[in-house]
PDB file of C-alpha atoms in Angstrom:
ATOM      1  CA  MET X 262      -0.646  33.330  20.634  1.00 82.00           C
ATOM      2  CA  ASN X 263       3.043  33.979  20.676  1.00 96.00           C
ATOM      3  CA  THR X 264       5.494  33.602  17.745  1.00 96.00           C
ATOM      4  CA  GLU X 265       7.104  30.352  19.134  1.00 96.00           C
ATOM      5  CA  ALA X 266       3.709  28.649  19.345  1.00 96.00           C
ATOM      6  CA  LEU X 267       2.584  29.736  15.837  1.00 96.00           C
ATOM      7  CA  ILE X 268       5.876  28.441  14.361  1.00 97.00           C
ATOM      8  CA  THR X 269       5.528  25.111  16.314  1.00 97.00           C
ATOM      9  CA  MET X 270       1.957  24.529  15.189  1.00 97.00           C
ATOM     10  CA  ILE X 271       2.633  25.400  11.457  1.00 97.00           C
ATOM     11  CA  ALA X 272       5.777  23.187  11.543  1.00 98.00           C
ATOM     12  CA  ALA X 273       3.776  20.192  13.167  1.00 98.00           C
ATOM     13  CA  GLN X 274       1.039  20.508  10.737  1.00 98.00           C
ATOM     14  CA  GLY X 275       3.314  20.839   7.770  1.00 98.00           C
ATOM     15  CA  ILE X 276       5.230  17.700   8.817  1.00 98.00           C
ATOM     16  CA  VAL X 277       1.901  15.721   9.116  1.00 98.00           C
ATOM     17  CA  ILE X 278       0.675  16.881   5.620  1.00 98.00           C
ATOM     18  CA  LEU X 279       4.004  16.051   4.112  1.00 98.00           C
ATOM     19  CA  PHE X 280       4.069  12.551   5.502  1.00 98.00           C
ATOM     20  CA  THR X 281       0.420  11.962   4.635  1.00 98.00           C
ATOM     21  CA  GLY X 282       1.037  13.318   1.036  1.00 98.00           C
ATOM     22  CA  TYR X 283       4.148  11.009   0.667  1.00 98.00           C
ATOM     23  CA  PHE X 284       2.555   7.829   1.723  1.00 97.00           C
ATOM     24  CA  PHE X 285      -0.689   8.422  -0.203  1.00 97.00           C
ATOM     25  CA  TYR X 286       1.434   8.882  -3.197  1.00 97.00           C
ATOM     26  CA  ARG X 287       3.251   5.642  -2.571  1.00 96.00           C
ATOM     27  CA  VAL X 288       0.025   3.850  -2.332  1.00 95.00           C
ATOM     28  CA  LEU X 289      -1.304   5.219  -5.630  1.00 95.00           C
ATOM     29  CA  THR X 290       1.936   4.406  -7.500  1.00 95.00           C
ATOM     30  CA  THR X 291       2.709   1.090  -6.095  1.00 90.00           C
ATOM     31  CA  LYS X 292       2.404  -1.683  -8.668  1.00 88.00           C
ATOM     32  CA  PRO X 293       0.078  -4.436  -7.615  1.00 82.00           C
ATOM     33  CA  LYS X 294       1.590  -7.786  -6.596  1.00 77.00           C
ATOM     34  CA  THR X 295       1.121 -10.750  -9.143  1.00 74.00           C
ATOM     35  CA  GLU X 296      -1.072 -13.338  -7.672  1.00 68.00           C
ATOM     36  CA  PRO X 297      -2.862 -16.191  -9.057  1.00 61.00           C
ATOM     37  CA  ASP X 298      -6.114 -15.369 -11.139  1.00 61.00           C
ATOM     38  CA  SER X 299      -8.231 -18.127 -10.058  1.00 63.00           C
ATOM     39  CA  PHE X 300      -8.815 -20.412  -7.077  1.00 63.00           C
ATOM     40  CA  SER X 301      -7.584 -23.525  -9.118  1.00 58.00           C
ATOM     41  CA  ASP X 302      -4.140 -21.908  -9.538  1.00 60.00           C
ATOM     42  CA  ASN X 303      -3.811 -22.208  -5.625  1.00 61.00           C
ATOM     43  CA  ASP X 304      -4.353 -25.946  -5.404  1.00 61.00           C
ATOM     44  CA  ASP X 305      -1.646 -28.323  -4.451  1.00 67.00           C
ATOM     45  CA  ILE X 306      -2.590 -30.872  -6.994  1.00 66.00           C
ATOM     46  CA  PRO X 307      -1.385 -30.119 -10.607  1.00 66.00           C
ATOM     47  CA  GLN X 308      -4.244 -29.776 -12.935  1.00 65.00           C
ATOM     48  CA  GLU X 309      -2.977 -32.672 -15.225  1.00 68.00           C
ATOM     49  CA  ASP X 310      -3.278 -35.099 -12.154  1.00 68.00           C
ATOM     50  CA  ARG X 311      -6.788 -34.170 -11.204  1.00 66.00           C
ATOM     51  CA  LYS X 312      -9.715 -36.581 -11.756  1.00 66.00           C
ATOM     52  CA  LEU X 313     -12.764 -34.880 -13.072  1.00 60.00           C
TER      53      LEU X 313
END
């Protein structure tokens, strides 16, 4: 393997590793979205208007 091929291979693998590490870090440090805790919070009818 000549020098140019070795440099290209190492550079390509390094870029892939950096991108993978960056996005893995972003996934692990992203705060969760606030969503309703229960199915009843998703209803269109307010709870005080519901008939049991």
